[in-house]
GROMACS .gro file of C-alpha atoms in nm:
model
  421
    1UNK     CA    1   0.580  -0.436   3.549
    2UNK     CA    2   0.243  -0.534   3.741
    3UNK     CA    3   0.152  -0.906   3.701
    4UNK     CA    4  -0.255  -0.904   3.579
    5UNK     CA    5  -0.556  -0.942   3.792
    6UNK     CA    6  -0.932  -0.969   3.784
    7UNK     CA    7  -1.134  -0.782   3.964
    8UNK     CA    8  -1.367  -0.996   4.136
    9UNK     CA    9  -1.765  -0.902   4.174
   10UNK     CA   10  -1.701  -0.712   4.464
   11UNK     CA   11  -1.412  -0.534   4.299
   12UNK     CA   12  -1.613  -0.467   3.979
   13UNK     CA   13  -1.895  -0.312   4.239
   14UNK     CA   14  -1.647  -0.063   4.348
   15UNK     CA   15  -1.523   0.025   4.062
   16UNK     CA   16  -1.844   0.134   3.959
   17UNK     CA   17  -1.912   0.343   4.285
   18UNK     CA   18  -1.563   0.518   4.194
   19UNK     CA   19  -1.715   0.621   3.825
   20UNK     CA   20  -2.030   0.721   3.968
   21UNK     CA   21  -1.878   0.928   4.237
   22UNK     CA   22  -1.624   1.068   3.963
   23UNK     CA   23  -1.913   1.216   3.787
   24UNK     CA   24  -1.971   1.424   4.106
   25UNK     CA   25  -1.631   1.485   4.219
   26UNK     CA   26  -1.437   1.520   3.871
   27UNK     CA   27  -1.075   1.536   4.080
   28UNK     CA   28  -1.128   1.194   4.273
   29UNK     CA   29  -0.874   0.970   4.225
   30UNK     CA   30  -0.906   0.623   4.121
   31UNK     CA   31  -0.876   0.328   4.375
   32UNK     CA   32  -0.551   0.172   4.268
   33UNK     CA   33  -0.536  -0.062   4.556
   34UNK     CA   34  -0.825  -0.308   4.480
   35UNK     CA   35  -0.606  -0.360   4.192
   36UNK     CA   36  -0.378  -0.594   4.396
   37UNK     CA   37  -0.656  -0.651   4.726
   38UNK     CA   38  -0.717  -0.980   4.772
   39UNK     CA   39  -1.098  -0.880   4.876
   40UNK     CA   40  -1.138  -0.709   4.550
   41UNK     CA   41  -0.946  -0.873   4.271
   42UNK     CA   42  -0.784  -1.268   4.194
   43UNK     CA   43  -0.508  -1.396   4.009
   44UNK     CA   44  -0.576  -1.418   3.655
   45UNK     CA   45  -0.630  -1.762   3.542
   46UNK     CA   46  -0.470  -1.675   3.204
   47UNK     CA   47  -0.115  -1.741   3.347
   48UNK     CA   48   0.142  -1.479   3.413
   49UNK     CA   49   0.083  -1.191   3.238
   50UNK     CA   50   0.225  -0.840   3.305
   51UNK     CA   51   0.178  -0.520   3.172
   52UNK     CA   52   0.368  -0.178   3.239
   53UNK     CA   53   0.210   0.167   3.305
   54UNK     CA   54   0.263   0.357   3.040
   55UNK     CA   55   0.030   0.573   2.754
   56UNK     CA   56  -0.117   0.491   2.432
   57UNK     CA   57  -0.083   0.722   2.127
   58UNK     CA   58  -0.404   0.541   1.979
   59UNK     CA   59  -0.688   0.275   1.974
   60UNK     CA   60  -0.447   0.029   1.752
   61UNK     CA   61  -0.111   0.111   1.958
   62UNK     CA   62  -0.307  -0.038   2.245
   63UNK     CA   63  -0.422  -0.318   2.099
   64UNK     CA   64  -0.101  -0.446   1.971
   65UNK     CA   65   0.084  -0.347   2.327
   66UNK     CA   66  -0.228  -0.608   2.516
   67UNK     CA   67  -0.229  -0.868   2.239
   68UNK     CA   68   0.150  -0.848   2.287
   69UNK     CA   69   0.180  -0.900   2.654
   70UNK     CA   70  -0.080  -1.199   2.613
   71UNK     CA   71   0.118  -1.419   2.339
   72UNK     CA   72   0.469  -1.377   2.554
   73UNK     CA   73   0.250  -1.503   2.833
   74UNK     CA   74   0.126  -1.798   2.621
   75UNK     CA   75  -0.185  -1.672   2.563
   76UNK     CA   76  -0.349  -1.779   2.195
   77UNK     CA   77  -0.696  -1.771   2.235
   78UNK     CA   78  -0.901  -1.461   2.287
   79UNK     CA   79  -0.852  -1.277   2.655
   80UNK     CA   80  -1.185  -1.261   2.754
   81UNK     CA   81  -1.179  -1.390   3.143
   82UNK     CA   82  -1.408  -1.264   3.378
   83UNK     CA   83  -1.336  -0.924   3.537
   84UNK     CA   84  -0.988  -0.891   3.360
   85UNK     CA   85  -1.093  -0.588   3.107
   86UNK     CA   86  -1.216  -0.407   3.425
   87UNK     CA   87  -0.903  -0.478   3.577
   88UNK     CA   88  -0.698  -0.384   3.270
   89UNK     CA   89  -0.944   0.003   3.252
   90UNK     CA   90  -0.861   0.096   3.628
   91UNK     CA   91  -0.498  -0.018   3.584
   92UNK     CA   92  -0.465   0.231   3.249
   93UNK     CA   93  -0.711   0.468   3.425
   94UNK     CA   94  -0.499   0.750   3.335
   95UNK     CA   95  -0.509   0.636   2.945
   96UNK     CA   96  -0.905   0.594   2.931
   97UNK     CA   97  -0.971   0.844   3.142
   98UNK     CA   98  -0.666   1.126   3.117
   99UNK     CA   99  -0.670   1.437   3.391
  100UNK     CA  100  -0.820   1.720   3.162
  101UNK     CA  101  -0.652   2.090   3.156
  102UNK     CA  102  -0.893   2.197   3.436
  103UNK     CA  103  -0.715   1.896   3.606
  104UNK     CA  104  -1.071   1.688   3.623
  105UNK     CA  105  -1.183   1.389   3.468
  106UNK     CA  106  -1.453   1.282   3.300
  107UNK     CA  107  -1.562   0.924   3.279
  108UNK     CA  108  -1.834   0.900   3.018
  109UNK     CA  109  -2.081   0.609   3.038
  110UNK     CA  110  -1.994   0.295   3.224
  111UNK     CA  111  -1.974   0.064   2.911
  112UNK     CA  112  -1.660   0.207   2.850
  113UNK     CA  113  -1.472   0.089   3.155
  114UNK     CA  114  -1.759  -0.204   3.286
  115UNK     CA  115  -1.855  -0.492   3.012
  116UNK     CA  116  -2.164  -0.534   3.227
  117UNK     CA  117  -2.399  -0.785   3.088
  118UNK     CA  118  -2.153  -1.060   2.939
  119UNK     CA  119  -2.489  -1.089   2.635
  120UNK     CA  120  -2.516  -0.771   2.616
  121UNK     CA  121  -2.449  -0.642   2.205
  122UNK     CA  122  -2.237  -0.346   2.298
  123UNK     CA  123  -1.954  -0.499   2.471
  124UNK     CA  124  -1.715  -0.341   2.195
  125UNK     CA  125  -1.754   0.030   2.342
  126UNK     CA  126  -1.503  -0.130   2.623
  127UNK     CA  127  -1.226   0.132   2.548
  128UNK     CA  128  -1.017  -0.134   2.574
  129UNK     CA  129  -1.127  -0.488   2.527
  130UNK     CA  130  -1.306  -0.325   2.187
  131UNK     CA  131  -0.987  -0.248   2.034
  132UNK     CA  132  -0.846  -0.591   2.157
  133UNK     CA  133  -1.097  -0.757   2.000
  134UNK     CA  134  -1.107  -0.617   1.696
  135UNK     CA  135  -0.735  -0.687   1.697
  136UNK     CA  136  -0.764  -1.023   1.723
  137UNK     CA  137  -1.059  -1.061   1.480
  138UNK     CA  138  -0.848  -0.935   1.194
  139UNK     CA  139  -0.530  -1.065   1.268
  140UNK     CA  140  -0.354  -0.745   1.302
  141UNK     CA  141  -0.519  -0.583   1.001
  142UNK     CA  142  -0.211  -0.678   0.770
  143UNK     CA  143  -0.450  -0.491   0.494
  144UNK     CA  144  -0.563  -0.223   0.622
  145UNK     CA  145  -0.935  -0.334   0.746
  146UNK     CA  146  -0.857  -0.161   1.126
  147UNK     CA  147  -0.685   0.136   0.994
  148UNK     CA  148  -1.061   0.369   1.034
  149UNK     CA  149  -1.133   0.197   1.348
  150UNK     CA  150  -0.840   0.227   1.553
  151UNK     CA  151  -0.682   0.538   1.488
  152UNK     CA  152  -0.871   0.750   1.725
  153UNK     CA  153  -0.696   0.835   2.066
  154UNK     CA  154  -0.738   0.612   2.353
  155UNK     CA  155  -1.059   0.761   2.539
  156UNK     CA  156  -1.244   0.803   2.295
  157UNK     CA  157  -1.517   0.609   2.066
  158UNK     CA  158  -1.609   0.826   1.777
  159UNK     CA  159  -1.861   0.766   1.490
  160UNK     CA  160  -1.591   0.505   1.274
  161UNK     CA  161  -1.619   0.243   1.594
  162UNK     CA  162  -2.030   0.345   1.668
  163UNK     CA  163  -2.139   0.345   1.251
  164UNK     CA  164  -1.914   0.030   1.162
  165UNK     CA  165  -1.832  -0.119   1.504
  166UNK     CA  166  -2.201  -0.200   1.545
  167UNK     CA  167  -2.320  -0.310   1.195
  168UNK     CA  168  -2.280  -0.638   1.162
  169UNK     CA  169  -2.308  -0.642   0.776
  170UNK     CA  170  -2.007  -0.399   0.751
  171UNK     CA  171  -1.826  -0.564   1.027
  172UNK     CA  172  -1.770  -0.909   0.843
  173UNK     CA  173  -1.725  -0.741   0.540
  174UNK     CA  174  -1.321  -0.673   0.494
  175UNK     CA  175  -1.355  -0.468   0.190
  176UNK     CA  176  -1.603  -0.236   0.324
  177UNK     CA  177  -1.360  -0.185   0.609
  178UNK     CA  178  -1.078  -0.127   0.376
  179UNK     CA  179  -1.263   0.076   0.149
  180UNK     CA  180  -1.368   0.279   0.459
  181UNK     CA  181  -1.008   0.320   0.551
  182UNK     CA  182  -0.901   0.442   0.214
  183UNK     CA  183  -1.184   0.711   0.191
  184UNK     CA  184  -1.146   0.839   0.534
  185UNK     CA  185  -0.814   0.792   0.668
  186UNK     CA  186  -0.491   1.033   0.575
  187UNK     CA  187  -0.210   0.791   0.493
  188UNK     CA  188   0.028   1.056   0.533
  189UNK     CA  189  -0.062   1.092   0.916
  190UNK     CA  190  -0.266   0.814   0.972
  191UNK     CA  191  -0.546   1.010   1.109
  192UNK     CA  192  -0.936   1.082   1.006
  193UNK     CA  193  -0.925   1.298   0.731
  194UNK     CA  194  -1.097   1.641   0.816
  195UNK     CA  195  -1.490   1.688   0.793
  196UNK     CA  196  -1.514   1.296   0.729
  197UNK     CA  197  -1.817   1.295   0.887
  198UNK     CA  198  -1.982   1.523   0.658
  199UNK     CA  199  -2.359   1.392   0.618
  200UNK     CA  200  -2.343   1.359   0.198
  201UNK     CA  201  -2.097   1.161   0.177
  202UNK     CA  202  -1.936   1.093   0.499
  203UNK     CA  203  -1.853   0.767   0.686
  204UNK     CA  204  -2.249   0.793   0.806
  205UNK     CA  205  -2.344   0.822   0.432
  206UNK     CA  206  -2.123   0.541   0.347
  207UNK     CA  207  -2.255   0.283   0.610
  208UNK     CA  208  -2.611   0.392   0.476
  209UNK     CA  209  -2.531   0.325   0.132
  210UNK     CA  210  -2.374  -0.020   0.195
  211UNK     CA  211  -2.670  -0.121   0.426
  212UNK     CA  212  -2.930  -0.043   0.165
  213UNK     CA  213  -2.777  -0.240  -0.118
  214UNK     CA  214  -2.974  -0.548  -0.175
  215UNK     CA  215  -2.931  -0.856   0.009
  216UNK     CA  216  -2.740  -1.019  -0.361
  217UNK     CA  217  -2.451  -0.763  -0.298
  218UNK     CA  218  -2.245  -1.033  -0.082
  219UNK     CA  219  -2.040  -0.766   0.102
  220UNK     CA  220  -1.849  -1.070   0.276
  221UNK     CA  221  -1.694  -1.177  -0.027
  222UNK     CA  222  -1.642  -0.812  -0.201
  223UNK     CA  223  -1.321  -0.662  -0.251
  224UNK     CA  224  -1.251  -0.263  -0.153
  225UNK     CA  225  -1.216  -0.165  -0.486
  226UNK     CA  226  -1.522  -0.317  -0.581
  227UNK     CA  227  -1.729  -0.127  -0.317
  228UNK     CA  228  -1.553   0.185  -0.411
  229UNK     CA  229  -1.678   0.135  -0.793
  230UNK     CA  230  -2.044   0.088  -0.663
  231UNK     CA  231  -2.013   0.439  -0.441
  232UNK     CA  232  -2.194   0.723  -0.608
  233UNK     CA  233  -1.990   0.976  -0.754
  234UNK     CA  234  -2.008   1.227  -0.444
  235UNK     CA  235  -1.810   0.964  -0.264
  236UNK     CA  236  -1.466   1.030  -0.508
  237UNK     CA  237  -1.399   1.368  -0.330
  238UNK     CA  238  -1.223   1.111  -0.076
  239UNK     CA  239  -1.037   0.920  -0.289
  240UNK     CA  240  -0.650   1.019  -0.340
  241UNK     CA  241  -0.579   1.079  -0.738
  242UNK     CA  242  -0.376   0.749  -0.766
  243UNK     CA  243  -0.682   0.581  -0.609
  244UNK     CA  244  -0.962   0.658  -0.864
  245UNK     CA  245  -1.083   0.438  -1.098
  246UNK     CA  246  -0.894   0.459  -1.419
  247UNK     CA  247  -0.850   0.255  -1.717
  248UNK     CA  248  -0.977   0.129  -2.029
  249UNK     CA  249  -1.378   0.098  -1.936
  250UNK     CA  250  -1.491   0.386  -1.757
  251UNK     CA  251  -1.830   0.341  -1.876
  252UNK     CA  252  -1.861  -0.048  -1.679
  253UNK     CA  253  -1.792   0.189  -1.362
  254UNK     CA  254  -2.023   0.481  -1.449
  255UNK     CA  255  -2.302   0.221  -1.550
  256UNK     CA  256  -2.248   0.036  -1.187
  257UNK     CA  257  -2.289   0.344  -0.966
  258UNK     CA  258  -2.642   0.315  -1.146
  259UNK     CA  259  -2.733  -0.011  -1.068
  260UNK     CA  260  -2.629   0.019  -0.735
  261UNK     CA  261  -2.947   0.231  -0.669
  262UNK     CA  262  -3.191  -0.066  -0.833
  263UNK     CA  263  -3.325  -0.202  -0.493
  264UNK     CA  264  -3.474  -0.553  -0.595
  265UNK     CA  265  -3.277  -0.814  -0.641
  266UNK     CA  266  -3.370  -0.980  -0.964
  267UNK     CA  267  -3.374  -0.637  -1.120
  268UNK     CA  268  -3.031  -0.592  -1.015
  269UNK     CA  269  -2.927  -0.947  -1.161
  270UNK     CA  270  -3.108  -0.812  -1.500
  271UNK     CA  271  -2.944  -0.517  -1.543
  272UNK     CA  272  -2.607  -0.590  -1.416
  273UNK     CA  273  -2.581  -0.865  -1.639
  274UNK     CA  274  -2.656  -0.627  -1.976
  275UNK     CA  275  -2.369  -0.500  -1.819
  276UNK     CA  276  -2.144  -0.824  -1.812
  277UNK     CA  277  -2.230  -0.897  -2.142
  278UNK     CA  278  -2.029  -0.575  -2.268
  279UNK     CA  279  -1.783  -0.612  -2.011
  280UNK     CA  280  -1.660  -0.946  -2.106
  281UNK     CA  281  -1.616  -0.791  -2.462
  282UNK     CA  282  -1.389  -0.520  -2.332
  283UNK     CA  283  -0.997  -0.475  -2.199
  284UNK     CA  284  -0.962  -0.435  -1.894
  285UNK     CA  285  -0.717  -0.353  -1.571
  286UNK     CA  286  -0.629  -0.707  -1.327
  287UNK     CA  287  -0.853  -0.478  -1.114
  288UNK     CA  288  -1.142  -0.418  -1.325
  289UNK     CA  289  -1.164  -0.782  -1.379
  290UNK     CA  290  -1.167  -0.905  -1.031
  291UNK     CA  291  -1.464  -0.579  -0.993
  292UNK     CA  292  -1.657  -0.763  -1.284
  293UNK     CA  293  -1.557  -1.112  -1.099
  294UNK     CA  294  -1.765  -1.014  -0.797
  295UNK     CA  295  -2.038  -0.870  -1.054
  296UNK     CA  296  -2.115  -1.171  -1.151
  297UNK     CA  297  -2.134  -1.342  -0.833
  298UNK     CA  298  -2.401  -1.070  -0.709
  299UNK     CA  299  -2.574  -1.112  -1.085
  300UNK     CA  300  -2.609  -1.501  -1.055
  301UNK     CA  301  -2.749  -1.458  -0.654
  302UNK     CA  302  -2.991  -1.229  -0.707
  303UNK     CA  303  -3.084  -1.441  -1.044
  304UNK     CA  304  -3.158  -1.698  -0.852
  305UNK     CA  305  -3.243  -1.583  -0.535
  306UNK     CA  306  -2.989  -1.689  -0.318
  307UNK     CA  307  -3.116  -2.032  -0.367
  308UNK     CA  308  -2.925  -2.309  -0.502
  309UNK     CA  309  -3.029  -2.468  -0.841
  310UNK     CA  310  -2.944  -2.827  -0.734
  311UNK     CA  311  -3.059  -2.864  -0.379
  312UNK     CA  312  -3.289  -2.595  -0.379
  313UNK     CA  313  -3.141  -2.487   0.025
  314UNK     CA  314  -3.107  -2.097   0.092
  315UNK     CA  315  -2.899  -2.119   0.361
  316UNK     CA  316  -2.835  -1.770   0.570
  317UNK     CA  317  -2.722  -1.625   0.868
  318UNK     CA  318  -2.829  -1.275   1.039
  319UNK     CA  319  -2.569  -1.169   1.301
  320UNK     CA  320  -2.729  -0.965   1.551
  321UNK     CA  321  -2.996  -0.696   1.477
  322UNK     CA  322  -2.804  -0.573   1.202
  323UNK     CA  323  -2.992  -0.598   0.848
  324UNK     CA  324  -2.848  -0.791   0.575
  325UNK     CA  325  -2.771  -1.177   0.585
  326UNK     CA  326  -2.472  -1.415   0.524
  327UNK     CA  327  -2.548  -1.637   0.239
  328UNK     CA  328  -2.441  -2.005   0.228
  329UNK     CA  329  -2.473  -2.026  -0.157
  330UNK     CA  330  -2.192  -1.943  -0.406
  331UNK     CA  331  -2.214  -1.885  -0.801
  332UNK     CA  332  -2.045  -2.125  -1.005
  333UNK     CA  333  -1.906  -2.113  -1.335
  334UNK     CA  334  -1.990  -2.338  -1.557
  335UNK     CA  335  -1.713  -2.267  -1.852
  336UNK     CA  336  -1.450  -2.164  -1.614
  337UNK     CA  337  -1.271  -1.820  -1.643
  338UNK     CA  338  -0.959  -2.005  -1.731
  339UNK     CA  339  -1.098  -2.187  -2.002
  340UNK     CA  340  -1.255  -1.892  -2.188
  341UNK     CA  341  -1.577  -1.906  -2.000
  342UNK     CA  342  -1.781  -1.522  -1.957
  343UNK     CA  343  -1.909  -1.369  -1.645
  344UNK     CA  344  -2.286  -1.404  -1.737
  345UNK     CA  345  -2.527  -1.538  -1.569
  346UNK     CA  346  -2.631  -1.760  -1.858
  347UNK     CA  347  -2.252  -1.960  -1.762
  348UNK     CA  348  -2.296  -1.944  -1.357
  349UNK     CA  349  -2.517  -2.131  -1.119
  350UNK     CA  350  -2.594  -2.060  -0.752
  351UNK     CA  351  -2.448  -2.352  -0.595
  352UNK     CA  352  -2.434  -2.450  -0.214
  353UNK     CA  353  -2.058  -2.471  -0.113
  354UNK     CA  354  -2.040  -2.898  -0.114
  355UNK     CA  355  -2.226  -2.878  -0.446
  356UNK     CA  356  -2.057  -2.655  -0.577
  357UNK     CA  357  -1.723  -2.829  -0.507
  358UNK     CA  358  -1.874  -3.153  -0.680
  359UNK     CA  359  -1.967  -2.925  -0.969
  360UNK     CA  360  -1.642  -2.810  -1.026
  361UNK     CA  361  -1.505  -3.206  -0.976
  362UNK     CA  362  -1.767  -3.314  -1.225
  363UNK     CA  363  -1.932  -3.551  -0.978
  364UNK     CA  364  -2.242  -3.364  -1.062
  365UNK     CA  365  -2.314  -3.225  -1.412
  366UNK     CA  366  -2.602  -3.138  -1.596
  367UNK     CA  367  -2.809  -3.271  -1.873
  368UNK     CA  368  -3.015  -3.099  -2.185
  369UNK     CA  369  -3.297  -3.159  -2.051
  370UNK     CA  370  -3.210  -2.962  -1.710
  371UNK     CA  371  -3.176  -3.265  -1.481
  372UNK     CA  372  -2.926  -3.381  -1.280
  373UNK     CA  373  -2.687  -3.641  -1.377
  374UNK     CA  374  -2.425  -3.825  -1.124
  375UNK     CA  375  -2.110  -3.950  -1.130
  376UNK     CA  376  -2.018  -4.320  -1.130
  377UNK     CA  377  -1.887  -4.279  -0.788
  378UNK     CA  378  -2.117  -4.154  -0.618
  379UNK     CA  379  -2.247  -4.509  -0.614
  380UNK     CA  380  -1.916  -4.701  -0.610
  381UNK     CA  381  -1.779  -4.433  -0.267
  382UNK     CA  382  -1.991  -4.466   0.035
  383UNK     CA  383  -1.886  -4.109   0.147
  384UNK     CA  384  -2.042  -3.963  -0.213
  385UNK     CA  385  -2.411  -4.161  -0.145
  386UNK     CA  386  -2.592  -3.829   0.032
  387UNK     CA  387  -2.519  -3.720  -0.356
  388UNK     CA  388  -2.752  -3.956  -0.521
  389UNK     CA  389  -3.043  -3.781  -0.377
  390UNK     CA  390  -3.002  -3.545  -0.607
  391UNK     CA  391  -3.023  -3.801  -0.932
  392UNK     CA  392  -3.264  -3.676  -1.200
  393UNK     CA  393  -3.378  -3.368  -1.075
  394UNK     CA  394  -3.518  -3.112  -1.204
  395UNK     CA  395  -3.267  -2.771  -1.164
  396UNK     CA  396  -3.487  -2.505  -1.015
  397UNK     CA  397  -3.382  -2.188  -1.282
  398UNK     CA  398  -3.422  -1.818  -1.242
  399UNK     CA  399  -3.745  -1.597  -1.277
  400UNK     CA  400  -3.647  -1.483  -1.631
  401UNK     CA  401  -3.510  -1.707  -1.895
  402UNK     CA  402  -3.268  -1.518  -2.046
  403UNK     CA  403  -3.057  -1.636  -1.708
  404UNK     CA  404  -3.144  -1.981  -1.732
  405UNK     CA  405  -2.784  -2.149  -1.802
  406UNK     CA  406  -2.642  -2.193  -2.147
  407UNK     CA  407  -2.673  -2.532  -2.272
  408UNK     CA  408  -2.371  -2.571  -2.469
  409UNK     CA  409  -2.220  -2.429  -2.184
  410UNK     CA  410  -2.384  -2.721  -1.978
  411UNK     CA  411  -2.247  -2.958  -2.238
  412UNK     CA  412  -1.926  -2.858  -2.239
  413UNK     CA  413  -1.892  -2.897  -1.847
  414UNK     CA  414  -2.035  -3.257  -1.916
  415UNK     CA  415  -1.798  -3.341  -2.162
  416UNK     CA  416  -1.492  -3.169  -2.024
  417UNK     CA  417  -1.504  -3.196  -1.677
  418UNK     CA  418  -1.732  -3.450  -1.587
  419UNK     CA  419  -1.639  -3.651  -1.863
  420UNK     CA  420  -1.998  -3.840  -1.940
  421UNK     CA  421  -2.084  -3.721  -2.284
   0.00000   0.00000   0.00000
């Protein structure tokens, strides 16, 4: 067992000489003992970790070995110390960087062995410190959202970590990552499935589909199967037999492939929720209905713009150069599911998370005429007065007003919930 390191600047220098110098002289071996030089490397300020050299049959088996070694050292938070990933790639040399049948090697770029630039947005083509990372992002990927990404070998970074690794959208999005794994990954051997790069409806075509869906498609809060319902019908060559979409209402599914291809947002909301209204009427699969659940979330955002109807605040967040945004706003129900309530529009509002809470508490309801009525509490609790801003105003509806929200609906939530009627 070796005890881990960091190369220091100096070290990190010559281990890029070595790389460039491989690139001329493919049999040169790699400088081992700046590994352990106290002119080239210090001790890691991590504590005592130690590591063993040994192979790695894949991207994930490597990331569970690291994250391993790091929690029996005490480890918790992310392993990100200066000049410790470059120690980690020449110490595993042989696993990035394996002696070819020719008996040669051949490096690639630097970014897979060097992070470089510590701002610099492609850090995660580290062929180590990416998988890590990811790793530690998803918790071990208990369902599946790392099973695309890290089953390639070792050395290499191949289009699932270039086409989702650096989309940002897709990236935060753990049903696209899962659906991604159940398209393109052989459960049987845990490997990419043959030709899944194919340019119709390949893992390229997939990321391209999911990054032109309007901004109200929420892929952070959208389950696999969802996203897999949306996918044009090319994409069900992929799909094992048990995995496509069966069950009492396969015209909600053929009907949603269609108005996945509707690129404006209010459009969408119009359209999908013609769609709701027949759904609700329907039986339907525990599946189906959580599908039709996060229908109507993307129906009431792009119904209201992403805006919410109270406080009128559009809060989002762009990660990166990726397009696509985060948005801070949920939809509401106003008749909740469990009480009978529909997934229409006409019973949801786009709420902002703390409203939304005091919504569902009935510290905020609404009256017939549209306006905003407060609990008594909000006056009596000192932590409820930012609330009472909010007194009497006028809720900011959608475009079209067959989405403006139901007023019995509104009634009942006054009556039942917030108790003022």
């Amino acid at each position: 067992m070796q005890k881990v390191r960091c190369l220091t600047a100096r070290g990190i220098d010559e281990f890029a000489r070595y790389l460039d110098q491989l690139r001329r002289d493919r049999d040169l071996s790699p400088p081992v003992e700046i590994l352990v030089d106290p002119s080239y490397s210090a001790p890691c300020a991590l504590g005592n970790v130690f590591v063993e050299s040994r192979g790695f049959a894949s991207r994930r088996e490597f990331a569970e070995y690291i994250n391993q070694r790091f929690l029996e050292a005490g480890v918790i938070v992310d392993a990100d110390e200066s000049g410790i990933w470059e120690w980690l790639s020449l110490f595993y040399f042989d696993a990035v960087c394996p002696i070819t049948r020719d008996g040669s090697r051949k490096p690639g770029v630097d970014g897979r062995h060097l992070l470089g630039d510590p701002e610099a947005l492609r850090r995660h083509r580290h062929l180590l410190r990416g998988p890590y990372m990811l790793w530690r992002r998803y918790n071990g990927s208990p369902t599946g959202e790392l099973d695309l990404l890290l089953c390639d070998e070792l050395p290499k970074h191949k289009i699932a970590a270039t086409h989702l690794g650096e989309r940002a959208r897709l990236m935060a999005s753990k049903g696209a990552l899962v659906a991604a794994s159940r398209l393109y990954v052989d459960p049987a051997s845990g490997r990419p499935k043959k030709g899944y790069s194919k340019e119709e409806n390949g893992l390229r075509a997939f990321c391209k589909f999911l990054k032109n869906l309007p901004e109200c498609f929420d892929l952070s809060g959208m389950s696999a199967d969802t996203i897999i319902a949306l996918l044009p019908e090319s994409f069900s060559t992929w799909l094992e037999r048990a995995e496509q979409q069966q069950g009492e209402s396969p015209e909600f599914f053929e009907e949603l492939k269609k108005i996945s291809a509707i690129r404006d947002s209010r459009a969408v909301a119009e359209k999908l929720d013609a769609l709701l209204g027949e759904a609700n009427t329907r039986k339907m699969t525990e599946r189906q209905v959580a599908i039709r659940s996060n229908m109507f979330r993307t129906a009431v955002l792009g119904a209201y713009d992403s805006h919410c109807a109270i406080s009128g605040m559009g809060l989002r967040h762009r990660e990166g150069m990726e397009t696509g945004y985060h948005y801070e706003v949920e939809a509401a129900h106003i008749v909740p599911v469990s009480r009978g309530g529909p997934d229409l529009v006409r019973n949801g509002l786009a709420l902002n998370r703390t409203i939304h809470w005091a919504f569902d508490e009935g510290i905020i309801w609404i009256g017939p005429d549209l306006r905003v009525g407060l609990a008594r509490d909000v006056v009596t609790d000192s932590r409820n007065h930012w609330l009472q801003q909010f007194r009497g105003k006028q809720l900011c509806t959608p475009t079209h007003a067959q989405h403006h929200p139901d007023r019995e609906a509104l009634l009942w939530h006054a009556r039942n919930v917030a108790q003022v009627v």
